[in-house]
Amino acid sequence: MTASTDIATSTSAATPATFDSSVFRSVFRRHAAGVAVITAPGLRPVGFTATSLTSVSAEPPLLSFGISTGASAWPTLSEAPFVGIHILGEHQQELAATFARSGADRFGPPTAWSAGPHGVPLLDEVPAWLVARVVARIPAGDHRIVVAQAIAGDPEGPGRPLLYHQGGFNALRH
């Protein structure tokens, strides 16, 4: 699967190239997003915290997420045929922070995990998880948009979803 346009270099007259990226980041800090951890098997397992997870299609079951090409997980993820997608619960703020922190031992104690289908690292006690086969990696600026097809999963884990808003982790309010 390939992209029909090169998102990495596409510009238009309506969007000046001089737009202040700090404004862009500030706008998205106001957008509440669910928190996920994406994992991949490798010589050493890799993973990172993501708020860019999106359902793309129900038939076939496709999802997407973004990853910076400068992320420590990118070299492994750029070649991984399968990934794990973990929806984090409000009880997992520290786990989210661990997988977001540069240089952290993400799979060392106290992270509890086991190898799932296709060797994908699966985190324990998450509200839901999927294992997915990568079908595309699309260039998008300093990131790649990864599209993957779900092949296994479990929606029955404990907890309510964790959210990211205004630069911090939050729980849903009733």
mmCIF file of C-alpha atoms in Angstrom:
data_model
loop_
_atom_site.group_PDB
_atom_site.id
_atom_site.type_symbol
_atom_site.label_atom_id
_atom_site.label_comp_id
_atom_site.label_asym_id
_atom_site.label_seq_id
_atom_site.Cartn_x
_atom_site.Cartn_y
_atom_site.Cartn_z
ATOM 1 C CA MET A 1 0.000 0.000 0.000
ATOM 2 C CA THR A 2 1.362 3.412 -0.907
ATOM 3 C CA ALA A 3 0.189 6.956 -0.337
ATOM 4 C CA SER A 4 -1.269 8.783 -3.344
ATOM 5 C CA THR A 5 0.474 12.054 -2.405
ATOM 6 C CA ASP A 6 3.730 12.729 -0.651
ATOM 7 C CA ILE A 7 2.475 14.084 2.665
ATOM 8 C CA ALA A 8 6.046 14.811 3.735
ATOM 9 C CA THR A 9 6.509 17.558 1.135
ATOM 10 C CA SER A 10 2.960 18.554 0.164
ATOM 11 C CA THR A 11 2.102 22.253 0.638
ATOM 12 C CA SER A 12 -0.626 24.509 -0.714
ATOM 13 C CA ALA A 13 -1.128 28.228 -1.102
ATOM 14 C CA ALA A 14 -3.770 28.110 1.668
ATOM 15 C CA THR A 15 -1.250 26.756 4.210
ATOM 16 C CA PRO A 16 1.841 28.972 4.481
ATOM 17 C CA ALA A 17 5.075 27.066 5.098
ATOM 18 C CA THR A 18 5.921 29.637 7.798
ATOM 19 C CA PHE A 19 3.091 28.592 10.147
ATOM 20 C CA ASP A 20 4.391 28.559 13.741
ATOM 21 C CA SER A 21 4.560 24.902 14.818
ATOM 22 C CA SER A 22 4.269 25.953 18.483
ATOM 23 C CA VAL A 23 0.722 27.153 17.716
ATOM 24 C CA PHE A 24 -0.009 23.774 16.128
ATOM 25 C CA ARG A 25 1.267 21.947 19.248
ATOM 26 C CA SER A 26 -0.704 24.301 21.531
ATOM 27 C CA VAL A 27 -3.936 23.617 19.650
ATOM 28 C CA PHE A 28 -3.459 19.854 19.981
ATOM 29 C CA ARG A 29 -2.714 20.170 23.717
ATOM 30 C CA ARG A 30 -6.389 21.223 23.966
ATOM 31 C CA HIS A 31 -7.487 17.995 22.234
ATOM 32 C CA ALA A 32 -8.144 15.159 24.701
ATOM 33 C CA ALA A 33 -6.893 11.847 23.331
ATOM 34 C CA GLY A 34 -6.885 8.254 24.482
ATOM 35 C CA VAL A 35 -3.532 6.850 25.545
ATOM 36 C CA ALA A 36 -2.072 3.718 23.984
ATOM 37 C CA VAL A 37 1.253 1.937 24.092
ATOM 38 C CA ILE A 38 2.524 0.462 20.837
ATOM 39 C CA THR A 39 4.992 -2.437 21.101
ATOM 40 C CA ALA A 40 7.015 -4.490 18.632
ATOM 41 C CA PRO A 41 9.253 -7.536 18.910
ATOM 42 C CA GLY A 42 12.925 -7.315 18.008
ATOM 43 C CA LEU A 43 16.322 -8.304 19.367
ATOM 44 C CA ARG A 44 15.004 -6.354 22.352
ATOM 45 C CA PRO A 45 11.303 -5.462 22.466
ATOM 46 C CA VAL A 46 10.464 -1.820 21.822
ATOM 47 C CA GLY A 47 7.494 0.337 22.696
ATOM 48 C CA PHE A 48 6.275 3.900 22.996
ATOM 49 C CA THR A 49 3.295 5.875 24.286
ATOM 50 C CA ALA A 50 0.971 7.127 21.543
ATOM 51 C CA THR A 51 -2.039 9.421 21.458
ATOM 52 C CA SER A 52 -2.389 9.235 17.669
ATOM 53 C CA LEU A 53 -4.159 5.859 17.528
ATOM 54 C CA THR A 54 -7.083 5.822 15.094
ATOM 55 C CA SER A 55 -9.531 3.239 13.832
ATOM 56 C CA VAL A 56 -9.349 3.380 10.024
ATOM 57 C CA SER A 57 -11.673 0.626 8.761
ATOM 58 C CA ALA A 58 -13.939 -2.083 10.177
ATOM 59 C CA GLU A 59 -13.676 -4.345 7.088
ATOM 60 C CA PRO A 60 -10.863 -5.153 7.027
ATOM 61 C CA PRO A 61 -10.074 -4.130 10.621
ATOM 62 C CA LEU A 62 -7.431 -1.437 10.066
ATOM 63 C CA LEU A 63 -5.907 1.065 12.487
ATOM 64 C CA SER A 64 -3.228 3.726 12.250
ATOM 65 C CA PHE A 65 -0.792 5.523 14.526
ATOM 66 C CA GLY A 66 2.039 7.987 14.096
ATOM 67 C CA ILE A 67 5.652 7.584 15.192
ATOM 68 C CA SER A 68 8.567 10.000 14.942
ATOM 69 C CA THR A 69 11.441 8.750 12.825
ATOM 70 C CA GLY A 70 13.671 10.041 15.630
ATOM 71 C CA ALA A 71 12.012 7.787 18.238
ATOM 72 C CA SER A 72 14.187 5.072 19.765
ATOM 73 C CA ALA A 73 11.527 2.508 18.778
ATOM 74 C CA TRP A 74 11.490 3.539 15.103
ATOM 75 C CA PRO A 75 14.442 1.440 13.805
ATOM 76 C CA THR A 76 12.780 -1.759 15.082
ATOM 77 C CA LEU A 77 9.247 -0.653 14.213
ATOM 78 C CA SER A 78 10.347 0.330 10.689
ATOM 79 C CA GLU A 79 10.915 -3.364 9.960
ATOM 80 C CA ALA A 80 8.540 -5.152 12.351
ATOM 81 C CA PRO A 81 5.879 -7.194 10.551
ATOM 82 C CA PHE A 82 3.591 -7.179 13.628
ATOM 83 C CA VAL A 83 2.830 -4.693 16.420
ATOM 84 C CA GLY A 84 0.921 -4.688 19.692
ATOM 85 C CA ILE A 85 -1.588 -1.961 20.485
ATOM 86 C CA HIS A 86 -2.517 -1.496 24.149
ATOM 87 C CA ILE A 87 -5.336 0.781 25.314
ATOM 88 C CA LEU A 88 -4.197 2.045 28.726
ATOM 89 C CA GLY A 89 -6.437 2.409 31.764
ATOM 90 C CA GLU A 90 -6.606 5.275 34.237
ATOM 91 C CA HIS A 91 -4.686 3.031 36.674
ATOM 92 C CA GLN A 92 -1.687 3.011 34.277
ATOM 93 C CA GLN A 93 -0.434 6.597 34.330
ATOM 94 C CA GLU A 94 3.029 5.496 35.459
ATOM 95 C CA LEU A 95 3.187 2.865 32.695
ATOM 96 C CA ALA A 96 2.255 5.550 30.143
ATOM 97 C CA ALA A 97 4.977 7.818 31.543
ATOM 98 C CA THR A 98 7.567 5.006 31.418
ATOM 99 C CA PHE A 99 6.872 4.287 27.746
ATOM 100 C CA ALA A 100 6.968 8.043 26.989
ATOM 101 C CA ARG A 101 10.275 8.666 28.805
ATOM 102 C CA SER A 102 13.442 8.720 26.717
ATOM 103 C CA GLY A 103 16.063 6.246 27.895
ATOM 104 C CA ALA A 104 13.689 4.344 30.224
ATOM 105 C CA ASP A 105 13.927 0.555 30.624
ATOM 106 C CA ARG A 106 10.397 0.152 29.314
ATOM 107 C CA PHE A 107 10.194 -3.631 29.653
ATOM 108 C CA GLY A 108 12.073 -3.961 32.951
ATOM 109 C CA PRO A 109 10.375 -4.150 36.365
ATOM 110 C CA PRO A 110 7.763 -3.060 37.269
ATOM 111 C CA THR A 111 6.402 -3.479 33.689
ATOM 112 C CA ALA A 112 4.552 -6.810 33.496
ATOM 113 C CA TRP A 113 4.336 -8.327 30.014
ATOM 114 C CA SER A 114 4.554 -11.543 28.049
ATOM 115 C CA ALA A 115 5.102 -12.586 24.444
ATOM 116 C CA GLY A 116 1.846 -12.813 22.489
ATOM 117 C CA PRO A 117 1.024 -13.907 18.941
ATOM 118 C CA HIS A 118 3.993 -13.533 16.548
ATOM 119 C CA GLY A 119 6.229 -12.710 19.544
ATOM 120 C CA VAL A 120 4.590 -9.305 20.039
ATOM 121 C CA PRO A 121 5.123 -7.997 23.602
ATOM 122 C CA LEU A 122 1.729 -7.782 25.347
ATOM 123 C CA LEU A 123 1.362 -5.640 28.469
ATOM 124 C CA ASP A 124 -0.557 -7.031 31.460
ATOM 125 C CA GLU A 125 -3.681 -5.483 32.993
ATOM 126 C CA VAL A 126 -4.619 -3.210 30.084
ATOM 127 C CA PRO A 127 -8.313 -2.586 29.343
ATOM 128 C CA ALA A 128 -7.861 -3.818 25.758
ATOM 129 C CA TRP A 129 -5.171 -4.925 23.325
ATOM 130 C CA LEU A 130 -4.708 -5.871 19.673
ATOM 131 C CA VAL A 131 -1.991 -7.565 17.686
ATOM 132 C CA ALA A 132 -1.835 -6.254 14.135
ATOM 133 C CA ARG A 133 0.061 -6.962 10.912
ATOM 134 C CA VAL A 134 1.727 -3.843 9.483
ATOM 135 C CA VAL A 135 0.435 -3.120 5.958
ATOM 136 C CA ALA A 136 1.919 0.362 5.297
ATOM 137 C CA ARG A 137 4.364 2.946 6.606
ATOM 138 C CA ILE A 138 3.541 6.317 5.070
ATOM 139 C CA PRO A 139 5.985 9.273 5.232
ATOM 140 C CA ALA A 140 4.425 12.305 6.950
ATOM 141 C CA GLY A 141 6.915 15.051 7.803
ATOM 142 C CA ASP A 142 9.213 13.925 10.629
ATOM 143 C CA HIS A 143 6.858 10.996 11.361
ATOM 144 C CA ARG A 144 5.550 7.875 9.704
ATOM 145 C CA ILE A 145 1.902 6.896 9.741
ATOM 146 C CA VAL A 146 1.741 3.160 10.309
ATOM 147 C CA VAL A 147 -1.345 1.330 9.061
ATOM 148 C CA ALA A 148 -1.917 -2.158 10.451
ATOM 149 C CA GLN A 149 -4.586 -4.870 10.232
ATOM 150 C CA ALA A 150 -5.800 -6.377 13.509
ATOM 151 C CA ILE A 151 -5.423 -10.154 13.692
ATOM 152 C CA ALA A 152 -5.961 -10.844 17.427
ATOM 153 C CA GLY A 153 -7.188 -8.967 20.468
ATOM 154 C CA ASP A 154 -8.928 -8.829 23.821
ATOM 155 C CA PRO A 155 -11.365 -6.050 24.850
ATOM 156 C CA GLU A 156 -12.099 -7.460 28.322
ATOM 157 C CA GLY A 157 -9.280 -6.093 30.532
ATOM 158 C CA PRO A 158 -9.744 -4.043 33.717
ATOM 159 C CA GLY A 159 -10.170 -0.312 34.040
ATOM 160 C CA ARG A 160 -11.518 2.816 32.439
ATOM 161 C CA PRO A 161 -9.541 4.606 29.704
ATOM 162 C CA LEU A 162 -6.626 6.918 30.363
ATOM 163 C CA LEU A 163 -6.691 10.288 28.565
ATOM 164 C CA TYR A 164 -3.990 12.797 27.653
ATOM 165 C CA HIS A 165 -4.920 16.481 27.793
ATOM 166 C CA GLN A 166 -3.039 19.765 28.348
ATOM 167 C CA GLY A 167 0.275 17.936 28.692
ATOM 168 C CA GLY A 168 -0.826 15.467 31.381
ATOM 169 C CA PHE A 169 -2.594 12.175 31.958
ATOM 170 C CA ASN A 170 -6.214 12.335 33.113
ATOM 171 C CA ALA A 171 -9.133 10.056 33.945
ATOM 172 C CA LEU A 172 -12.698 10.372 32.682
ATOM 173 C CA ARG A 173 -15.086 12.209 34.975
ATOM 174 C CA HIS A 174 -18.679 11.170 35.520
#
